[in-house]
Coordinates of C-alpha atoms in Angstrom, one line a residue:
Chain A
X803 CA 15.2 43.9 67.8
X804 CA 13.4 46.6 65.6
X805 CA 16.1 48.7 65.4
X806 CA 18.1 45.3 64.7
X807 CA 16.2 44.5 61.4
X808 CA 15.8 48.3 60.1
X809 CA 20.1 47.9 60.4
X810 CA 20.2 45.2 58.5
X811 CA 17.8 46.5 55.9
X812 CA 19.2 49.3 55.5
X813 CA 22.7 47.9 54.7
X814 CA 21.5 45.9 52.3
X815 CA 19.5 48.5 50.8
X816 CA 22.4 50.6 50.7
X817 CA 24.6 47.7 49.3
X818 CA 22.1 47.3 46.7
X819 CA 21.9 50.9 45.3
X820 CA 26.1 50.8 45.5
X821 CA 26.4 48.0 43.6
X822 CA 23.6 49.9 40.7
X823 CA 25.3 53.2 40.7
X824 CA 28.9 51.3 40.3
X825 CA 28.0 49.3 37.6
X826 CA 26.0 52.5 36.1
X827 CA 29.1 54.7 36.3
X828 CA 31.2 52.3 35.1
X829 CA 34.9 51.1 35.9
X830 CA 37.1 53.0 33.1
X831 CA 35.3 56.0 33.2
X832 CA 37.2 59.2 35.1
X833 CA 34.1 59.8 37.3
X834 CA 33.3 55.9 38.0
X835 CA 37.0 56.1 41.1
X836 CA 34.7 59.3 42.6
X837 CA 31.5 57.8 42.9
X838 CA 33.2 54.4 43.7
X839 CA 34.8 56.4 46.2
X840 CA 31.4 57.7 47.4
X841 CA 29.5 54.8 47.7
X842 CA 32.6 53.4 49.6
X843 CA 32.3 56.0 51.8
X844 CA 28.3 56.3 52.2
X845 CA 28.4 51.9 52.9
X846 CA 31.2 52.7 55.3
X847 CA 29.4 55.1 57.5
X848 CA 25.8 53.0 56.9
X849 CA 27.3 50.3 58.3
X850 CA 28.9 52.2 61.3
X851 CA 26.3 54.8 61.9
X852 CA 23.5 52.8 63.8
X853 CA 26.3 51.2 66.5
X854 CA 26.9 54.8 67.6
X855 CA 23.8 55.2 68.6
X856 CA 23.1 51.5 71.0
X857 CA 21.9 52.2 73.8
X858 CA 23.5 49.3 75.8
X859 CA 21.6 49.6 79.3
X860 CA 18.2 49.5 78.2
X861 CA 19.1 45.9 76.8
X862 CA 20.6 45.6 80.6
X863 CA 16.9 46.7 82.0
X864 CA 15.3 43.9 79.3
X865 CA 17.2 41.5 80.8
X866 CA 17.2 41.9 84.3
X867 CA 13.6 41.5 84.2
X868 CA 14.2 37.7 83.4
X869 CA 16.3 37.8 86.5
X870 CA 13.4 39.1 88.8
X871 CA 10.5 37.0 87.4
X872 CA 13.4 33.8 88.2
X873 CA 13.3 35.3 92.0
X874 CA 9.6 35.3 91.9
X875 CA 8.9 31.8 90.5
X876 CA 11.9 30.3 93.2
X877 CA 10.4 32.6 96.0
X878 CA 6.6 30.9 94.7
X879 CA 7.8 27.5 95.2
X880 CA 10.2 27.6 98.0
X881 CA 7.0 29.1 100.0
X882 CA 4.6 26.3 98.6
X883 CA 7.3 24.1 99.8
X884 CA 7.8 25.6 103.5
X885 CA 3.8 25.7 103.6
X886 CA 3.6 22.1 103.0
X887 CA 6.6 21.4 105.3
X888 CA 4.7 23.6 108.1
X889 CA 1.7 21.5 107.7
X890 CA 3.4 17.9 107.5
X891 CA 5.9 19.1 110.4
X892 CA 2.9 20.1 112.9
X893 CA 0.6 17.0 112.2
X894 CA 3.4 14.9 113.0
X895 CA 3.6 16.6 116.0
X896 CA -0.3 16.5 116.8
X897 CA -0.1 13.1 115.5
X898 CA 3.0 12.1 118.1
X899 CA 1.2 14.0 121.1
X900 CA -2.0 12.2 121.0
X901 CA -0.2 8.5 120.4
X902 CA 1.3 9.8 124.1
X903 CA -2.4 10.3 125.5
X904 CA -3.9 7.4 123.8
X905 CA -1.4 5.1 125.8
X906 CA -2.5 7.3 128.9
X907 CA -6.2 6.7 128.5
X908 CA -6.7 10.7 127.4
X909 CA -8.8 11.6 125.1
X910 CA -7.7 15.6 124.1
X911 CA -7.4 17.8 121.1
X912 CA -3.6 19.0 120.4
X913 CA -2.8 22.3 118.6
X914 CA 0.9 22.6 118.1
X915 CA 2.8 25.9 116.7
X916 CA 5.8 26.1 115.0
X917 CA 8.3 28.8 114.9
X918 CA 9.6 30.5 111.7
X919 CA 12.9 28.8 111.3
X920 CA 13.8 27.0 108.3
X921 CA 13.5 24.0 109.3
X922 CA 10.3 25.2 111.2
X923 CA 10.3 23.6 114.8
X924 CA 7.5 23.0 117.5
X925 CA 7.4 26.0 120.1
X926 CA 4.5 25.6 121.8
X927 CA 1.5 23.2 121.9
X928 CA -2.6 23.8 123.1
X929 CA -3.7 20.9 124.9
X930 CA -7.6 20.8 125.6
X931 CA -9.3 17.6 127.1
X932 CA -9.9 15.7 130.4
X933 CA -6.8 14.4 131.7
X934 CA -5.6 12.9 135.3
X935 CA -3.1 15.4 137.0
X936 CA -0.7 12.2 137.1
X937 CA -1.0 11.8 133.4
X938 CA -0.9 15.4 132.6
X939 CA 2.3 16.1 134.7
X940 CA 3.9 12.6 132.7
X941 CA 2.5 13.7 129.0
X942 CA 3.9 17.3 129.8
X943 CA 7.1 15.9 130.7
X944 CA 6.8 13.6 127.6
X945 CA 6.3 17.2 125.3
X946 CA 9.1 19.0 127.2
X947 CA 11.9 16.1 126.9
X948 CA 10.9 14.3 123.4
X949 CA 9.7 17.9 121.4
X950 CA 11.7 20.3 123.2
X951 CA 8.3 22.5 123.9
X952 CA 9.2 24.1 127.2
X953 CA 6.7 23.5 129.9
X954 CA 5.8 26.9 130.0
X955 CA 4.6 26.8 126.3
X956 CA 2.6 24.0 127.0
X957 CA -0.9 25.1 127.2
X958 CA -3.1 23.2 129.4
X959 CA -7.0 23.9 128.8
Chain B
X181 CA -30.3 11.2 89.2
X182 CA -30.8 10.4 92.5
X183 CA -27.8 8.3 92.2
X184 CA -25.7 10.9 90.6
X185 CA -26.2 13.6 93.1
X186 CA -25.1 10.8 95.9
X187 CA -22.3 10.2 93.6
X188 CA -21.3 13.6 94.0
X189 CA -21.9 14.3 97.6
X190 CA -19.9 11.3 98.0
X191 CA -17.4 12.4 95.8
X192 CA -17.2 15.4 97.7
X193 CA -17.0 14.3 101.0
X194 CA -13.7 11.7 99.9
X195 CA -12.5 14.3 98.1
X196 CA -9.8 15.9 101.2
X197 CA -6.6 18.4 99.7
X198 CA -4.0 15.7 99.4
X199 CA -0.9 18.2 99.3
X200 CA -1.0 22.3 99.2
X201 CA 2.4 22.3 97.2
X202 CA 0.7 21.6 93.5
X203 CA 2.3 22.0 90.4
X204 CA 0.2 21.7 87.3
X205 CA 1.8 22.2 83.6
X206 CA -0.1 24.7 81.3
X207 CA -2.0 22.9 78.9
X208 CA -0.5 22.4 75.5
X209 CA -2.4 24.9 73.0
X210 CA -4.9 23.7 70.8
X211 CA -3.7 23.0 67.4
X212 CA -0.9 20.8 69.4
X213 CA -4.2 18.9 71.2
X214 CA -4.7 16.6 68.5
X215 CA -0.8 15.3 68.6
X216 CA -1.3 14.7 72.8
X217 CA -1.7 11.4 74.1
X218 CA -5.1 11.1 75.6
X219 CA -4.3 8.6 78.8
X220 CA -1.9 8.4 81.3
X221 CA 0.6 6.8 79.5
X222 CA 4.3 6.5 80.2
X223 CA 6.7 9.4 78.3
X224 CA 8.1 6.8 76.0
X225 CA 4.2 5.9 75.0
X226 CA 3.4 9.4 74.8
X227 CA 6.1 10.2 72.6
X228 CA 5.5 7.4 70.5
X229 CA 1.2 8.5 70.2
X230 CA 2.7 12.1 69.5
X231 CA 5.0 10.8 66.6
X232 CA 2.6 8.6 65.2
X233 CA -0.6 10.6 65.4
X234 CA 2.0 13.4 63.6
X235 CA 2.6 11.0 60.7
X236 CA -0.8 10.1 60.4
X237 CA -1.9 13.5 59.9
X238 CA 1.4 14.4 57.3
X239 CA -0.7 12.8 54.5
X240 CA -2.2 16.2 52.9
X241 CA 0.9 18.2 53.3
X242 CA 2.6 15.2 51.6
X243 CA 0.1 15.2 48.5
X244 CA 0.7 19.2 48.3
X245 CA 4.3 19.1 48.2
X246 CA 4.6 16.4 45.7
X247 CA 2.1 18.2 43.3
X248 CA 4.5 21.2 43.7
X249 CA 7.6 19.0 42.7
X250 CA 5.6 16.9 40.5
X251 CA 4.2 20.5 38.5
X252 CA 8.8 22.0 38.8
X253 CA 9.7 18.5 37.2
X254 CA 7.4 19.3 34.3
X255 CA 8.4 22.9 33.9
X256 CA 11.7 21.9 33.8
X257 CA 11.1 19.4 31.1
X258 CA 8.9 22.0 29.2
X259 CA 12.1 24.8 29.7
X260 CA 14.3 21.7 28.1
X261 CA 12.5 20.9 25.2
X262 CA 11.4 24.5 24.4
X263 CA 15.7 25.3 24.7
X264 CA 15.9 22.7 22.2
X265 CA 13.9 23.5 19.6
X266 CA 14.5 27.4 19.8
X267 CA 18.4 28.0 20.2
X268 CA 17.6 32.3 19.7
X269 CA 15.3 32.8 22.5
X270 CA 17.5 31.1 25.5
X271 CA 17.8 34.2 27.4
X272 CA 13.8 34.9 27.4
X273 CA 13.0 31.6 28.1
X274 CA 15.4 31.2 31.1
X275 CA 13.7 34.2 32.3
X276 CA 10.2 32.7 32.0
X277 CA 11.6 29.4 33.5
X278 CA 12.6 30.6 36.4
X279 CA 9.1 32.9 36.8
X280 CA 7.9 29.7 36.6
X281 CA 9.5 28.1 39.1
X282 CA 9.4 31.2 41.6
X283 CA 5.7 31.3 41.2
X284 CA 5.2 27.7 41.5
X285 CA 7.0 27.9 45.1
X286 CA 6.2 31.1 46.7
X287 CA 3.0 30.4 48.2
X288 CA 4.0 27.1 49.6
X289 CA 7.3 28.9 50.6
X290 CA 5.8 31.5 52.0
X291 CA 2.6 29.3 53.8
X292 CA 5.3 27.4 55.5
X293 CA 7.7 30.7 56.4
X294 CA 4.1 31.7 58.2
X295 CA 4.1 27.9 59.9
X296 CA 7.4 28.1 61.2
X297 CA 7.0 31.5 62.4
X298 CA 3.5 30.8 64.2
X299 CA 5.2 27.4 65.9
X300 CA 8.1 29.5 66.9
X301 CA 5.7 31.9 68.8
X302 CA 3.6 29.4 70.6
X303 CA 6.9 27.0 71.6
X304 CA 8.0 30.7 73.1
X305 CA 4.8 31.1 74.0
X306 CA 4.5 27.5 75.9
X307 CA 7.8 27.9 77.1
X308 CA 6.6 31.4 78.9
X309 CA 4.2 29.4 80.9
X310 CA 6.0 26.0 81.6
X311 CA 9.3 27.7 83.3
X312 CA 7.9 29.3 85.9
X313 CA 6.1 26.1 87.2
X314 CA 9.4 24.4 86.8
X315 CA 11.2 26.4 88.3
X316 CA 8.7 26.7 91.2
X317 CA 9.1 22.8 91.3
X318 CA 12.8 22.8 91.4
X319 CA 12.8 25.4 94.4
X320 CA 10.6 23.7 96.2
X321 CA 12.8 20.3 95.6
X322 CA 16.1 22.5 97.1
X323 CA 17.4 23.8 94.2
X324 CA 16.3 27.1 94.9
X325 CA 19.6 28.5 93.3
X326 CA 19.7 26.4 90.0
X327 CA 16.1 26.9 89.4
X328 CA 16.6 30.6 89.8
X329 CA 20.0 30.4 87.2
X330 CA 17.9 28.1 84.9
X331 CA 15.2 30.1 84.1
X332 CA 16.8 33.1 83.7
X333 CA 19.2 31.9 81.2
X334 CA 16.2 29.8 79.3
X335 CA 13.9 33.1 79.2
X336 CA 16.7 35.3 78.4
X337 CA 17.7 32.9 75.4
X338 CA 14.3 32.3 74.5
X339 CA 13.5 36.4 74.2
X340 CA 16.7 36.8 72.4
X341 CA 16.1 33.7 70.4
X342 CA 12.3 34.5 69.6
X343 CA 13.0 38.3 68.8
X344 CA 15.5 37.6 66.4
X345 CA 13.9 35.2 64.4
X346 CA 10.8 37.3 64.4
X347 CA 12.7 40.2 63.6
X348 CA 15.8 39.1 61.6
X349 CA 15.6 35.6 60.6
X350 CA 12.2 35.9 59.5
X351 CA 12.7 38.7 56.7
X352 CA 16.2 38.1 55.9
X353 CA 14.6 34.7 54.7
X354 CA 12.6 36.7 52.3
X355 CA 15.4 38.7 51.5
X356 CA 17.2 36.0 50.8
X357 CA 14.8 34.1 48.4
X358 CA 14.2 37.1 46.6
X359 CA 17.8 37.3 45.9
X360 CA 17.8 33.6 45.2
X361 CA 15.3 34.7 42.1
X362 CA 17.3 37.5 40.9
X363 CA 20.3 35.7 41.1
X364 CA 18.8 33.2 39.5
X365 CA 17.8 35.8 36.1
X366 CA 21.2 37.9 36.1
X367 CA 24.0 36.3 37.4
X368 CA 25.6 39.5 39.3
X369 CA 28.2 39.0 41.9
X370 CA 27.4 41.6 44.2
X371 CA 23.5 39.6 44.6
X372 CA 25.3 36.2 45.2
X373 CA 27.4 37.7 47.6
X374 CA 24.4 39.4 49.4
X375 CA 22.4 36.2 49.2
X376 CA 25.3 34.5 50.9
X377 CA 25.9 36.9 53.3
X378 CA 21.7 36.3 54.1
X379 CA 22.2 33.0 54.2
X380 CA 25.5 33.0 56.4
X381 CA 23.8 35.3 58.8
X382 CA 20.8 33.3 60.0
X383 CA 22.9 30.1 60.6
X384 CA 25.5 32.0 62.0
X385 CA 23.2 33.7 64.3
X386 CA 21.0 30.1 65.4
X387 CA 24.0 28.5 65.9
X388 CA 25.6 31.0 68.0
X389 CA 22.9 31.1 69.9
X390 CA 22.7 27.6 70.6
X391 CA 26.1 27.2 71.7
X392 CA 26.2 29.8 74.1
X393 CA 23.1 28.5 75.6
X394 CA 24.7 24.9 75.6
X395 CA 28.0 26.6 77.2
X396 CA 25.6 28.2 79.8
X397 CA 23.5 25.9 80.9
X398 CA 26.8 23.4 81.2
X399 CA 28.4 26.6 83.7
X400 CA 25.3 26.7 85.4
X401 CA 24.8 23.2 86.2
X402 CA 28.6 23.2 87.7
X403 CA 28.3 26.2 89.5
X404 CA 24.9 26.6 91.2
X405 CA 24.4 22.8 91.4
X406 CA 27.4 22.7 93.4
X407 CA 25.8 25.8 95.8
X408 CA 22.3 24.0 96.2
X409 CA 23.5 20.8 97.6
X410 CA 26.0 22.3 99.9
X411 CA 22.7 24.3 101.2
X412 CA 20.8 20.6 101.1
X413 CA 23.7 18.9 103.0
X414 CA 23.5 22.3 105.7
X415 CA 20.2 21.9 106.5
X416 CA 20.7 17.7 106.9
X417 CA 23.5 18.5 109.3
X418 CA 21.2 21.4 111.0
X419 CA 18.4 18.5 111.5
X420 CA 20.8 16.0 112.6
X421 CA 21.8 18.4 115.4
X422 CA 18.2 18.6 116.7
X423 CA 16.5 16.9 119.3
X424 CA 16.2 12.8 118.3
X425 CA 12.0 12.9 118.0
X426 CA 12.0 16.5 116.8
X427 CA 15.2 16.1 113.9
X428 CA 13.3 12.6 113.3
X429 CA 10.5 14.3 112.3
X430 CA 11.5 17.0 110.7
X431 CA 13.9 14.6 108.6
X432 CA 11.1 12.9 107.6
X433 CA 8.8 16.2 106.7
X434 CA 11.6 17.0 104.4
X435 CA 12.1 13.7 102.7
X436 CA 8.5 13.3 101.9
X437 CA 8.4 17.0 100.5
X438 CA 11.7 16.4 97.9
X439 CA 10.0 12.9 97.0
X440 CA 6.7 14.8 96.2
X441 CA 8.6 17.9 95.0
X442 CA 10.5 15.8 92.3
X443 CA 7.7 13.3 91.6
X444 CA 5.5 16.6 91.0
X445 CA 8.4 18.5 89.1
X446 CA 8.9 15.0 86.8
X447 CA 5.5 14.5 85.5
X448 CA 5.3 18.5 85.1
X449 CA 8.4 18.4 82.9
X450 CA 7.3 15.0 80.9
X451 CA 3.7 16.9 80.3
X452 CA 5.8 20.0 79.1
X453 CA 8.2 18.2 76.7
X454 CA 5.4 16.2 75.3
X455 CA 3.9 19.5 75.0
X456 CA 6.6 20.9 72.9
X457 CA 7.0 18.2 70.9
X458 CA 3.3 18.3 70.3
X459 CA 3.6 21.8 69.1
X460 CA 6.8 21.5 67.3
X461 CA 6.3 17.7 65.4
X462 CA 3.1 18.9 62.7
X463 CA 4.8 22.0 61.3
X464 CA 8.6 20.3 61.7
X465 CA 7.2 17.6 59.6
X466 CA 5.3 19.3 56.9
X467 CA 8.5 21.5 56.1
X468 CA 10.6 18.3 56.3
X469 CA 9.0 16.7 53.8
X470 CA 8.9 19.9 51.4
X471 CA 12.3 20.3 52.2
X472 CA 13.2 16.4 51.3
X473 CA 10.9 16.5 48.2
X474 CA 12.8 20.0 46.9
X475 CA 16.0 18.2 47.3
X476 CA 15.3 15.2 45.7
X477 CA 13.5 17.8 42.9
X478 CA 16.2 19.3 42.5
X479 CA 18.5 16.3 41.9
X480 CA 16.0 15.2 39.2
X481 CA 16.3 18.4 37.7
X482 CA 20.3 18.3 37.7
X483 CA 20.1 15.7 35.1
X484 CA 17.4 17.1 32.9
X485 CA 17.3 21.0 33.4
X486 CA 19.8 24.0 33.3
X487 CA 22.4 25.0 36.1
X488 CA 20.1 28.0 37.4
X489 CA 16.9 26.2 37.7
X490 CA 18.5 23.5 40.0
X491 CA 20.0 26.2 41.9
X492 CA 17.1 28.6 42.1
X493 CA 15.3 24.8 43.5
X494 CA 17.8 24.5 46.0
X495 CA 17.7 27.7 46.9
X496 CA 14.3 27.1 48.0
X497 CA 15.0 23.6 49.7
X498 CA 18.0 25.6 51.6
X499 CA 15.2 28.1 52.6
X500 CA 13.0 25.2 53.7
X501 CA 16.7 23.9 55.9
X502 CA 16.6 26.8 57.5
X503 CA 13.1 26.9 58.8
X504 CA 13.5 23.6 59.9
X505 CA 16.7 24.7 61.6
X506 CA 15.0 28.0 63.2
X507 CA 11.8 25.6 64.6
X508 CA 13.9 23.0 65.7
X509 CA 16.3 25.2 67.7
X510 CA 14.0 26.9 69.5
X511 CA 12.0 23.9 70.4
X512 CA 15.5 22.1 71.2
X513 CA 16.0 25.0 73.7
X514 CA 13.1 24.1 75.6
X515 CA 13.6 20.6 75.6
X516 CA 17.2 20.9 77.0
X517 CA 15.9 23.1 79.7
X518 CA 13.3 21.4 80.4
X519 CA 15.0 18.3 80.9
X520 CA 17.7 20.3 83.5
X521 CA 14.9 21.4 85.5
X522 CA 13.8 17.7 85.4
X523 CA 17.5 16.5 86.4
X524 CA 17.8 19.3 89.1
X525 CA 19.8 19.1 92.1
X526 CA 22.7 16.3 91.4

């Protein structure tokens, strides 16, 4: 942008000490065609001159930084998001298990795990507590039918 | 103070993490405090405290900018009454007349250049800092692809936008009131044509930049809002296709983190627009009014004063147009982004 404002100063500068040394010179005057010539010719290559010299892909660089601070703020949130999906998704699941016990007479403590898919989904499940083998064998079945936790990710402690 | 540390402890032990997805705006910088709304009020209150407390404070800035018109009326008169007793002097006394006006106006002039300038910045500033929460919103709402499309058109703009008028717009409005002046002493066509060409090149350049914003952000919405809720439908169909209690729950998970996402993502964006506006509504108000009272100065001084002092005073009221225009476009580019990261996925 520097480089964008010395440009533009620089042609009107330039314009500016034309349009002196024109009207200086004179229109009638033998010598006032050369130097109107000349200051034709120096505008010309003051407005052309800088342009050769853009160096398009370090404006490319400036920009793609934008692009990778948008893939950091998305990647920020979509985490934040999963997080809080992780969270809501497994005390659901706690929540669900002991509703099961509770109708069983068991008190226990539930620790669910969820696997890294997107949706995350309930893979395997800590159970600790006092619980009849009747009841344990029916909860278990409960787990493995209604939450697709195989029995041999149940965990029984 | 028993009480007070049981109030506390209590405090404390209520006190349980509601969510772990938070999005909090950036607070709105501290000259724009005053215009903020102090409660919880609804957007529409909010804007209305913002544009009233802005009024209320305008008051100063008003008396200034009349004194200034008030003190060009009576040159102009003086310049008038002066050309009418002495017919042989005109040419030094057109000169003095409009020293008198330029000196008269550059210091407010060039006060409010520095306003405009400084609210530029902070909206750029402001906007820096709001996006990325946004955007962090939106993602987490589903709209992972037009969040990521949104903000990198909106910072991309707002660099360009910001960098040129810093560096372009900025001087070039010096520029041009300095050839206002000169044109307004000698009459040579090469100056009009440069102050034209100043004049042509900072609108050209806002509105340019405007439009292809406007012509993005309508492409983006199209295109990646189309690609976001094909993904949102996907994963719907992929939770459908789960077991009943499992999908069931897993619907619900989802439901209650877009509801949250967008409740969170909706009072972030009315916080941020208030925010701008805050920041934006002082200065955009005090150069309005210098701007309005210029123009209507220099319709007085059509009747009573010379061609070239009404134009040199236009000049100047033009100048004040276009810092209204360079303050209100950048803060209009945040406002319309903002309010697409508030609509997100369609």
């Amino acid at each position: 942008m520097d480089g964008i404002r010395k440009y533009l100063f620089g042609v009107i500068c330039a314009a500016v000490i034309c349009s002196v040394v024109n009207t200086l010179a004179g229109k009638k005057t033998a010598h006032g065609a050369i130097i109107r010539l000349i200051s034709g010719l120096f505008m010309a290559l003051t407005l052309i001159s800088p342009l050769v010299n853009v160096k398009l892909t370090d404006y490319a660089d400036y920009f793609n930084n934008f692009s990778i601070d948008a893939d950091a703020a998305v990647a920020s949130g979509a985490a934040s998001a999963n997080e809080e999906l992780r969270s809501i998704i497994k005390s659901q699941t706690e929540a669900y298990i002991l509703d099961k016990a509770d109708s069983m007479d068991a008190v226990l403590d539930v620790e669910v795990t969820l696997n890294d898919d997107d949706p995350p989904v309930p893979c395997g499940v800590k159970i600790t507590g006092s619980i009849s083998p009747y009841s344990k064998e029916m909860l278990s079945s409960f787990i493995a039918n209604d939450l697709s936790i195989a029995k041999e990710d149940q965990i029984w402690m | 103070m028993r009480r007070i540390i049981l109030l506390i402890f209590i405090a404390f032990m209520v006190a349980t993490p509601v969510s772990a997805m938070e999005f909090t705006p950036p607070e709105a910088p501290d000259g724009a405090q005053v215009y903020m709304p102090e409660d919880n009020q609804t957007f529409s209150e909010g804007l209305w405290y913002v544009i009233k407390t802005a009024i209320s404070k305008l008051q100063p800035s008003l008396t200034e900018a009349s004194g200034v018109c008030l003190s060009l009326i009576a040159v102009t008169i003086l310049v008038s009454i002066l050309q009418g007793l002495t017919e042989s002097a005109s040419a030094a006394i057109k000169l003095a007349q409009t020293l008198a006006i330029s000196m008269l106006l550059i210091l407010p002039t060039n006060s409010l250049i520095a306003l405009g300038a400084e609210t530029v910045r902070q909206l750029s500033e402001y906007g820096k800092l709001l996006l990325p929460v946004l955007t962090a919103a939106l993602a987490a709402q589903g709209g992972t692809t037009s969040s990521a499309a949104l903000y990198a058109g909106t910072a991309t703009f707002d660099a360009v936008l910001s960098s040129i008028i810093s560096y372009v717009i900025t001087p070039l409005l010096y520029i041009y009131l300095c050839l206002c002046i000169a044109c307004s002493m000698v009459s040579h066509g090469m100056l009009k044509n440069l102050r034209d060409f100043a004049k042509w090149a900072m609108t050209w350049c806002l509105k340019t930049l405007l439009y292809v914003f406007t012509g993005y952000l309508s492409i983006t919405k199209v295109i990646s809002g189309t690609v976001d809720a094909s993904a949102i439908k996907a994963t719907k169909l992929a939770i459908s296709g789960a077991v009943p209690v499992v999908g069931g729950l897993i619907s619900d998970a989802s439901e209650t983190i877009l509801v949250s996402a967008g409740l969170m993502k909706g009072a972030v964006g009315s916080y941020g627009l208030l925010a701008a506006i805050s920041i934006w509504i002082g200065p955009f108000l005090q150069i309005g009014c210098q701007y309005l009272l210029l123009k209507m100065t220099a319709a007085v001084c059509g009747v009573i004063g010379s061609k070239e002092n009404t134009a040199l005073i236009s000049d100047f009221s033009g100048a004040m147009g276009m810092l209204l225009a360079m303050t209100g476009t950048v803060c209009l580019l945040l406002l319309v982004s903002t309010v697409c990261f508030m609509k997100g996925v369609s």
